[in-house]
CSV table of C-alpha atoms and ligand atoms in Angstrom, one decimal:
chain,number,residue,atom,x,y,z
B,28,UNK,CA,-18.8,19.8,-17.6
B,29,UNK,CA,-15.9,22.3,-17.6
B,30,UNK,CA,-12.8,22.2,-15.5
B,31,UNK,CA,-14.1,24.9,-13.2
B,32,UNK,CA,-17.4,23.2,-12.3
B,33,UNK,CA,-15.6,19.9,-12.0
B,34,UNK,CA,-13.2,21.3,-9.4
B,35,UNK,CA,-16.2,22.9,-7.6
B,36,UNK,CA,-18.0,19.6,-7.5
B,37,UNK,CA,-15.2,17.7,-5.9
B,38,UNK,CA,-14.2,20.4,-3.5
B,39,UNK,CA,-14.8,19.4,0.2
B,40,UNK,CA,-17.5,21.5,1.9
B,41,UNK,CA,-15.7,21.2,5.2
B,42,UNK,CA,-12.2,20.2,6.3
B,43,UNK,CA,-11.4,17.8,9.1
B,44,UNK,CA,-7.9,18.8,10.1
B,45,UNK,CA,-7.5,21.8,12.4
B,46,UNK,CA,-3.9,22.5,11.2
B,47,UNK,CA,-5.1,23.2,7.6
B,48,UNK,CA,-4.8,26.9,6.9
B,49,UNK,CA,-5.8,27.1,3.2
B,50,UNK,CA,-7.5,24.3,1.3
B,51,UNK,CA,-8.7,24.2,-2.3
B,52,UNK,CA,-9.3,27.5,-4.1
B,53,UNK,CA,-6.1,29.4,-4.2
B,54,UNK,CA,-2.9,28.8,-6.1
B,55,UNK,CA,-1.7,26.3,-3.5
B,56,UNK,CA,-2.7,24.9,-0.1
B,57,UNK,CA,-1.2,25.8,3.2
B,58,UNK,CA,-0.9,23.7,6.4
B,59,UNK,CA,1.0,24.0,9.6
B,60,UNK,CA,2.8,20.8,10.6
B,61,UNK,CA,1.8,19.5,14.1
B,62,UNK,CA,4.9,17.3,14.4
B,63,UNK,CA,8.3,18.2,13.1
B,64,UNK,CA,8.7,15.7,10.3
B,65,UNK,CA,6.4,15.8,7.3
B,66,UNK,CA,6.4,12.6,5.2
B,67,UNK,CA,5.3,12.9,1.6
B,68,UNK,CA,5.1,10.7,-1.5
B,69,UNK,CA,3.3,10.4,-4.9
B,70,UNK,CA,1.9,7.5,-6.9
B,71,UNK,CA,0.5,7.6,-10.4
B,72,UNK,CA,-2.1,5.2,-11.8
B,73,UNK,CA,-2.7,4.8,-15.5
B,74,UNK,CA,-5.8,3.2,-16.9
B,75,UNK,CA,-5.0,0.0,-18.8
B,76,UNK,CA,-1.7,-0.5,-16.9
B,77,UNK,CA,-2.5,-0.2,-13.2
B,78,UNK,CA,-6.3,-0.7,-13.3
B,79,UNK,CA,-9.1,-1.3,-15.8
B,80,UNK,CA,-12.8,-0.7,-15.8
B,81,UNK,CA,-13.2,-4.4,-16.6
B,82,UNK,CA,-12.1,-5.5,-13.1
B,83,UNK,CA,-13.0,-2.4,-11.0
B,84,UNK,CA,-15.7,0.2,-10.6
B,85,UNK,CA,-14.7,3.8,-10.7
B,86,UNK,CA,-15.4,3.9,-7.0
B,87,UNK,CA,-12.9,1.1,-6.4
B,88,UNK,CA,-10.3,2.8,-8.6
B,89,UNK,CA,-10.4,5.8,-6.3
B,90,UNK,CA,-10.5,3.7,-3.1
B,91,UNK,CA,-7.5,1.7,-4.2
B,92,UNK,CA,-5.4,4.6,-5.5
B,93,UNK,CA,-5.7,6.3,-2.1
B,94,UNK,CA,-5.2,3.0,-0.2
B,95,UNK,CA,-1.8,2.4,-1.9
B,96,UNK,CA,-0.7,5.9,-1.0
B,97,UNK,CA,-1.9,5.3,2.6
B,98,UNK,CA,0.2,2.2,2.7
B,99,UNK,CA,3.3,4.2,1.9
B,100,UNK,CA,2.5,6.4,4.8
B,101,UNK,CA,2.1,3.3,7.0
B,102,UNK,CA,5.4,1.9,5.8
B,103,UNK,CA,7.1,5.1,7.0
B,104,UNK,CA,5.3,4.9,10.4
B,105,UNK,CA,3.6,8.2,9.7
B,106,UNK,CA,0.0,9.4,10.2
B,107,UNK,CA,-1.5,10.5,6.9
B,108,UNK,CA,-3.1,14.0,6.9
B,109,UNK,CA,-3.6,15.5,3.5
B,110,UNK,CA,-3.7,14.5,-0.2
B,111,UNK,CA,-3.7,16.2,-3.6
B,112,UNK,CA,-5.1,14.6,-6.8
B,113,UNK,CA,-3.8,15.3,-10.3
B,114,UNK,CA,-6.2,13.8,-12.9
B,115,UNK,CA,-6.0,13.4,-16.6
B,116,UNK,CA,-9.6,13.0,-17.9
B,117,UNK,CA,-10.4,11.2,-21.2
B,118,UNK,CA,-13.7,11.5,-23.0
B,119,UNK,CA,-14.8,8.0,-22.2
B,120,UNK,CA,-15.0,8.7,-18.5
B,121,UNK,CA,-18.4,10.1,-17.6
B,122,UNK,CA,-19.1,12.7,-15.0
B,123,UNK,CA,-20.8,10.1,-12.8
B,124,UNK,CA,-17.8,7.8,-12.9
B,125,UNK,CA,-15.4,10.7,-12.0
B,126,UNK,CA,-17.7,11.6,-9.0
B,127,UNK,CA,-17.6,7.9,-8.0
B,128,UNK,CA,-13.8,7.8,-8.2
B,129,UNK,CA,-13.6,10.8,-5.9
B,130,UNK,CA,-16.2,9.3,-3.6
B,131,UNK,CA,-14.0,6.1,-3.3
B,132,UNK,CA,-11.1,8.3,-2.2
B,133,UNK,CA,-13.3,10.4,0.1
B,134,UNK,CA,-14.8,7.4,1.9
B,135,UNK,CA,-11.4,6.0,2.7
B,136,UNK,CA,-10.0,9.5,3.6
B,137,UNK,CA,-12.8,9.8,6.1
B,138,UNK,CA,-11.6,6.7,8.0
B,139,UNK,CA,-8.2,8.3,8.4
B,140,UNK,CA,-9.4,11.8,9.1
B,141,UNK,CA,-7.6,13.1,5.9
B,142,UNK,CA,-8.4,16.1,3.8
B,143,UNK,CA,-8.3,16.6,0.1
B,144,UNK,CA,-6.4,20.0,-0.3
B,145,UNK,CA,-5.7,20.4,-3.9
B,146,UNK,CA,-4.8,18.9,-7.3
B,147,UNK,CA,-4.8,19.6,-11.0
B,148,UNK,CA,-7.3,18.8,-13.8
B,149,UNK,CA,-6.5,18.3,-17.4
B,150,UNK,CA,-7.9,16.3,-20.3
B,151,UNK,CA,-6.1,13.6,-22.3
B,152,UNK,CA,-6.5,10.2,-23.9
B,153,UNK,CA,-6.3,7.9,-20.9
B,154,UNK,CA,-7.4,8.3,-17.3
B,155,UNK,CA,-4.4,9.0,-15.2
B,156,UNK,CA,-4.7,9.6,-11.5
B,157,UNK,CA,-1.7,10.8,-9.5
B,158,UNK,CA,-2.1,11.2,-5.8
B,159,UNK,CA,0.3,13.1,-3.6
B,160,UNK,CA,0.0,12.3,0.0
B,161,UNK,CA,1.3,13.9,3.2
B,162,UNK,CA,1.7,12.5,6.6
B,163,UNK,CA,3.4,13.5,9.8
B,164,UNK,CA,5.5,11.8,12.3
B,165,UNK,CA,7.2,12.6,15.6
B,166,UNK,CA,10.7,14.0,14.9
B,167,UNK,CA,13.1,11.3,14.0
B,168,UNK,CA,10.5,8.5,14.2
B,169,UNK,CA,10.1,7.8,10.5
B,170,UNK,CA,10.7,4.1,9.7
B,171,UNK,CA,13.3,3.2,7.1
B,172,UNK,CA,14.1,0.1,5.1
B,173,UNK,CA,17.7,0.7,6.1
B,174,UNK,CA,17.2,0.0,9.8
B,175,UNK,CA,17.4,-3.8,9.9
B,176,UNK,CA,20.3,-5.4,11.8
B,177,UNK,CA,21.6,-9.0,12.1
B,178,UNK,CA,19.6,-10.9,14.8
B,179,UNK,CA,16.3,-9.1,14.0
B,180,UNK,CA,13.0,-11.0,13.6
B,181,UNK,CA,11.3,-10.6,10.2
B,182,UNK,CA,7.5,-10.2,10.3
B,183,UNK,CA,4.6,-9.5,7.9
B,184,UNK,CA,1.0,-8.3,8.6
B,185,UNK,CA,-2.1,-9.9,7.1
B,186,UNK,CA,-1.9,-12.6,4.4
B,187,UNK,CA,0.0,-12.7,1.1
B,188,UNK,CA,-1.1,-13.4,-2.4
B,189,UNK,CA,-4.7,-12.3,-1.9
B,190,UNK,CA,-4.7,-9.4,-4.3
B,191,UNK,CA,-3.0,-11.4,-7.1
B,192,UNK,CA,-5.6,-14.2,-6.6
B,193,UNK,CA,-8.4,-11.6,-6.8
B,194,UNK,CA,-7.1,-10.2,-10.0
B,195,UNK,CA,-6.7,-13.6,-11.5
B,196,UNK,CA,-10.4,-14.5,-10.7
B,197,UNK,CA,-11.6,-11.2,-12.1
B,198,UNK,CA,-9.6,-11.5,-15.3
B,199,UNK,CA,-10.8,-15.2,-15.8
B,200,UNK,CA,-14.3,-14.1,-14.9
B,201,UNK,CA,-14.5,-17.0,-12.5
B,202,UNK,CA,-17.5,-17.0,-10.2
B,203,UNK,CA,-18.1,-18.4,-6.7
B,204,UNK,CA,-18.7,-17.3,-3.2
B,205,UNK,CA,-15.2,-18.3,-2.2
B,206,UNK,CA,-13.8,-15.7,-4.5
B,207,UNK,CA,-15.5,-12.7,-2.7
B,208,UNK,CA,-12.7,-12.5,-0.2
B,209,UNK,CA,-9.9,-12.2,-2.7
B,210,UNK,CA,-11.8,-9.9,-5.0
B,211,UNK,CA,-12.4,-7.5,-2.2
B,212,UNK,CA,-8.8,-7.7,-1.1
B,213,UNK,CA,-7.8,-6.7,-4.6
B,214,UNK,CA,-10.2,-3.8,-4.9
B,215,UNK,CA,-10.1,-2.5,-1.4
B,216,UNK,CA,-6.8,-3.1,0.3
B,217,UNK,CA,-6.5,-2.2,4.0
B,218,UNK,CA,-3.5,0.0,4.6
B,219,UNK,CA,-1.9,-0.8,8.0
B,220,UNK,CA,-1.7,2.8,9.2
B,221,UNK,CA,-2.9,2.1,12.8
B,222,UNK,CA,-0.8,-0.9,13.2
B,223,UNK,CA,2.4,1.0,12.1
B,224,UNK,CA,1.5,3.9,14.5
B,225,UNK,CA,1.1,1.4,17.4
B,226,UNK,CA,4.7,0.4,16.9
B,227,UNK,CA,5.9,3.9,17.8
B,228,UNK,CA,7.4,2.9,21.2
B,229,UNK,CA,9.8,0.6,19.5
B,230,UNK,CA,13.2,2.2,19.2
B,231,UNK,CA,14.6,0.6,16.1
B,232,UNK,CA,12.4,-0.9,13.4
B,233,UNK,CA,12.7,-1.4,9.6
B,234,UNK,CA,9.5,-1.2,7.6
B,235,UNK,CA,8.4,-1.6,4.0
B,236,UNK,CA,5.1,-2.3,2.4
B,237,UNK,CA,4.1,-5.2,0.2
B,238,UNK,CA,3.6,-3.5,-3.2
B,239,UNK,CA,5.7,-5.5,-5.7
B,240,UNK,CA,5.6,-8.9,-4.0
B,241,UNK,CA,7.6,-9.9,-0.9
B,242,UNK,CA,10.6,-11.3,-2.9
B,243,UNK,CA,11.1,-7.7,-4.1
B,244,UNK,CA,10.0,-5.9,-1.0
B,245,UNK,CA,12.1,-8.0,1.4
B,246,UNK,CA,15.0,-7.5,-1.0
B,247,UNK,CA,14.7,-3.8,-0.6
B,248,UNK,CA,15.2,-4.1,3.2
B,249,UNK,CA,18.2,-6.4,2.6
B,250,UNK,CA,19.8,-4.0,0.1
B,251,UNK,CA,19.1,-0.8,2.1
B,252,UNK,CA,20.3,-2.4,5.4
B,253,UNK,CA,23.2,-4.4,3.8
B,254,UNK,CA,22.1,-7.6,5.5
B,255,UNK,CA,21.0,-11.1,4.4
B,256,UNK,CA,17.3,-12.0,5.1
B,257,UNK,CA,16.3,-15.6,5.7
B,258,UNK,CA,12.6,-16.3,5.0
B,259,UNK,CA,10.8,-19.5,5.9
B,260,UNK,CA,8.3,-20.3,3.2
B,261,UNK,CA,6.2,-22.6,5.4
B,262,UNK,CA,5.7,-19.6,7.8
B,263,UNK,CA,4.3,-17.3,5.2
B,264,UNK,CA,0.7,-16.4,6.1
B,265,UNK,CA,-1.8,-17.6,3.4
B,266,UNK,CA,-5.5,-17.1,3.7
B,267,UNK,CA,-7.5,-20.3,4.0
B,268,UNK,CA,-9.6,-19.5,0.9
B,269,UNK,CA,-6.4,-19.4,-1.2
B,270,UNK,CA,-5.3,-22.8,0.0
B,271,UNK,CA,-8.5,-24.5,-0.9
B,272,UNK,CA,-9.4,-22.7,-4.2
B,273,UNK,CA,-6.2,-22.5,-6.2
B,274,UNK,CA,-3.5,-24.5,-7.9
B,275,UNK,CA,-0.3,-24.9,-5.8
B,276,UNK,CA,2.0,-23.5,-8.4
B,277,UNK,CA,-0.1,-20.3,-8.9
B,278,UNK,CA,-0.5,-19.9,-5.2
B,279,UNK,CA,3.3,-20.0,-4.7
B,280,UNK,CA,3.9,-17.4,-7.4
B,281,UNK,CA,1.2,-15.1,-5.9
B,282,UNK,CA,2.5,-15.4,-2.3
B,283,UNK,CA,6.1,-14.7,-3.3
B,284,UNK,CA,5.7,-12.2,-6.1
B,285,UNK,CA,2.1,-11.3,-6.5
B,286,UNK,CA,2.3,-8.0,-4.7
B,287,UNK,CA,-0.3,-5.3,-4.2
B,288,UNK,CA,-1.4,-6.7,-0.9
B,289,UNK,CA,-0.3,-3.5,0.8
B,290,UNK,CA,0.7,-5.4,4.0
B,291,UNK,CA,3.7,-4.3,6.0
B,292,UNK,CA,7.0,-6.2,6.2
B,293,UNK,CA,9.4,-5.3,8.9
B,294,UNK,CA,12.2,-6.3,11.2
B,295,UNK,CA,12.7,-5.7,14.9
B,296,UNK,CA,15.1,-6.9,17.6
B,297,UNK,CA,13.8,-10.1,19.2
B,298,UNK,CA,13.3,-8.3,22.5
B,299,UNK,CA,10.7,-6.0,20.8
B,300,UNK,CA,8.7,-8.9,19.2
B,301,UNK,CA,6.3,-8.8,22.2
B,302,UNK,CA,5.6,-5.1,21.4
B,303,UNK,CA,4.8,-6.1,17.8
B,304,UNK,CA,2.3,-8.7,19.0
B,305,UNK,CA,0.8,-6.2,21.3
B,306,UNK,CA,0.3,-3.7,18.5
B,307,UNK,CA,-1.3,-6.5,16.4
B,308,UNK,CA,-3.7,-7.3,19.2
B,309,UNK,CA,-4.6,-3.7,19.9
B,310,UNK,CA,-5.4,-2.9,16.2
B,311,UNK,CA,-6.9,-6.3,15.3
B,312,UNK,CA,-4.1,-7.0,12.8
B,313,UNK,CA,-2.7,-10.4,12.0
B,314,UNK,CA,1.1,-10.5,12.3
B,315,UNK,CA,3.4,-13.4,11.6
B,316,UNK,CA,7.1,-14.1,12.2
B,317,UNK,CA,8.5,-15.2,8.8
B,318,UNK,CA,12.2,-15.2,9.2
B,319,UNK,CA,15.4,-13.6,10.6
B,320,UNK,CA,18.1,-11.1,9.6
B,321,UNK,CA,21.8,-12.2,9.4
B,322,UNK,CA,25.0,-10.5,8.5
B,323,UNK,CA,25.5,-10.3,4.7
B,324,UNK,CA,27.8,-13.2,3.9
B,325,UNK,CA,28.7,-12.2,0.3
B,326,UNK,CA,29.3,-8.8,-1.2
B,327,UNK,CA,25.6,-8.4,-2.2
B,328,UNK,CA,22.9,-8.5,0.3
B,329,UNK,CA,20.7,-11.6,-0.4
B,330,UNK,CA,17.3,-13.0,0.5
B,331,UNK,CA,17.3,-16.7,1.1
B,332,UNK,CA,14.1,-18.8,1.0
B,333,UNK,CA,14.1,-21.9,3.3
B,334,UNK,CA,11.6,-24.5,2.2
B,335,UNK,CA,11.3,-28.2,3.1
B,336,UNK,CA,14.8,-28.4,4.4
B,337,UNK,CA,16.3,-26.7,1.3
B,338,UNK,CA,17.7,-23.2,0.9
B,339,UNK,CA,17.6,-21.1,-2.3
B,340,UNK,CA,18.2,-17.5,-3.3
B,341,UNK,CA,14.9,-15.5,-3.6
B,342,UNK,CA,15.3,-13.3,-6.6
B,343,UNK,CA,13.3,-10.1,-7.1
B,344,UNK,CA,10.6,-11.5,-9.3
B,345,UNK,CA,8.2,-8.9,-8.3
B,346,UNK,CA,6.5,-6.7,-10.9
B,347,UNK,CA,9.1,-4.3,-12.3
B,348,UNK,CA,7.7,-1.7,-14.7
B,349,UNK,CA,11.0,-1.1,-16.5
B,350,UNK,CA,11.9,-4.7,-17.0
B,351,UNK,CA,11.8,-5.9,-20.6
B,352,UNK,CA,10.1,-2.8,-22.1
V,418,LIG,P1,-4.0,26.9,-10.8
V,418,LIG,O1,-4.3,27.4,-12.2
V,418,LIG,O2,-3.6,28.0,-9.9
V,418,LIG,O3,-3.2,25.7,-10.8
V,418,LIG,P2,-6.4,25.4,-10.8
V,418,LIG,O4,-7.5,26.0,-11.5
V,418,LIG,O5,-5.7,24.3,-11.4
V,418,LIG,O6,-5.4,26.5,-10.2
V,418,LIG,O7,-7.0,24.8,-9.4
V,418,LIG,C1,-7.8,25.6,-8.6
V,418,LIG,C2,-7.9,24.9,-7.2
V,418,LIG,O8,-8.5,23.7,-7.3
V,418,LIG,C3,-6.5,24.7,-6.6
V,418,LIG,O9,-6.6,24.9,-5.2
V,418,LIG,C4,-6.2,23.3,-6.9
V,418,LIG,O10,-5.3,22.7,-6.0
V,418,LIG,C5,-7.6,22.6,-6.9
V,418,LIG,N1,-7.8,21.5,-7.8
V,418,LIG,C6,-7.7,21.5,-9.2
V,418,LIG,N2,-7.9,20.3,-9.7
V,418,LIG,C7,-8.2,19.5,-8.7
V,418,LIG,C8,-8.4,18.1,-8.6
V,418,LIG,N3,-8.5,17.3,-9.6
V,418,LIG,N4,-8.6,17.6,-7.4
V,418,LIG,C9,-8.6,18.4,-6.3
V,418,LIG,N5,-8.3,19.7,-6.3
V,418,LIG,C10,-8.1,20.2,-7.5
V,419,LIG,MG1,-3.6,23.9,-11.9
């Protein structure tokens, strides 16, 4: 199959968004923003590093790639609208698998009323998928990591460590009904777009998503906002199937630094906590208070972990691509 017919095959027949002016087929796409602020980001996934056919189907690869991008849109408080896909195709990926990969993205995009509006297609030795996503937000309403203030409540959506547990089970080829939940959480994360949108009435809110593991993601809020964050380990939300099926040591590592759960972590003034709970109820999202924000005591903003009456510094142990190589 040549590049031309491939592009034709993945080209949407119709578009969902009325503010799209030119979709796939010209040198570039054109859309007219509905709100004033356009939010955009890009994420790149390389076979063998970010995913492998051993643990995921082609469909899941597509689904997950777009889900991680949607999570960035959620973490900015924006509504996703368009995406572009740049793909490097190696010989060992069949046409059926490529179609399945696009289907995974398309099925998720449909849930969020998003359109595929462009991309690029080249060949190479490894499958690389790079997704550029666009979202929109009411002027001045984008949510930043830098908006935490002393006195804030720290919260997290969903449960932590699920994705890392799922990957562990998949790599060890362990079987059991109990594992279906974590495997699904690894392959098909649920970006918290609707929940983030429901927080719109809150005046000040800091937000980040759980991509590298909370030790790292909470640290980013501390650094950007120049505050200390105090996290209560016993308060961290852990799914019941993790508590019963896995070793305590592994579980702790996954919860603190597993990452890729694509949940949201944020901070709000205590007076807005009720609004957060309301958004959780409205969108069927679990939300848990896990700590508080304090003024930075030292010269570097720090995250403290409180556990069984002790306090320690929570280092950024999350997955860091540049570390050690
Ligand atoms: P150009 O040479 O102008 O870059 P291309 O032949 O690369 O044009 O692309 C033609 C059209 O198809 C463009 O609208 C482009 O955005 C779209 N496109 C190309 N590759 C992909 C892809 N992998 N996924 C989605 N759209 C694509
Ligand atoms: Mg091109």
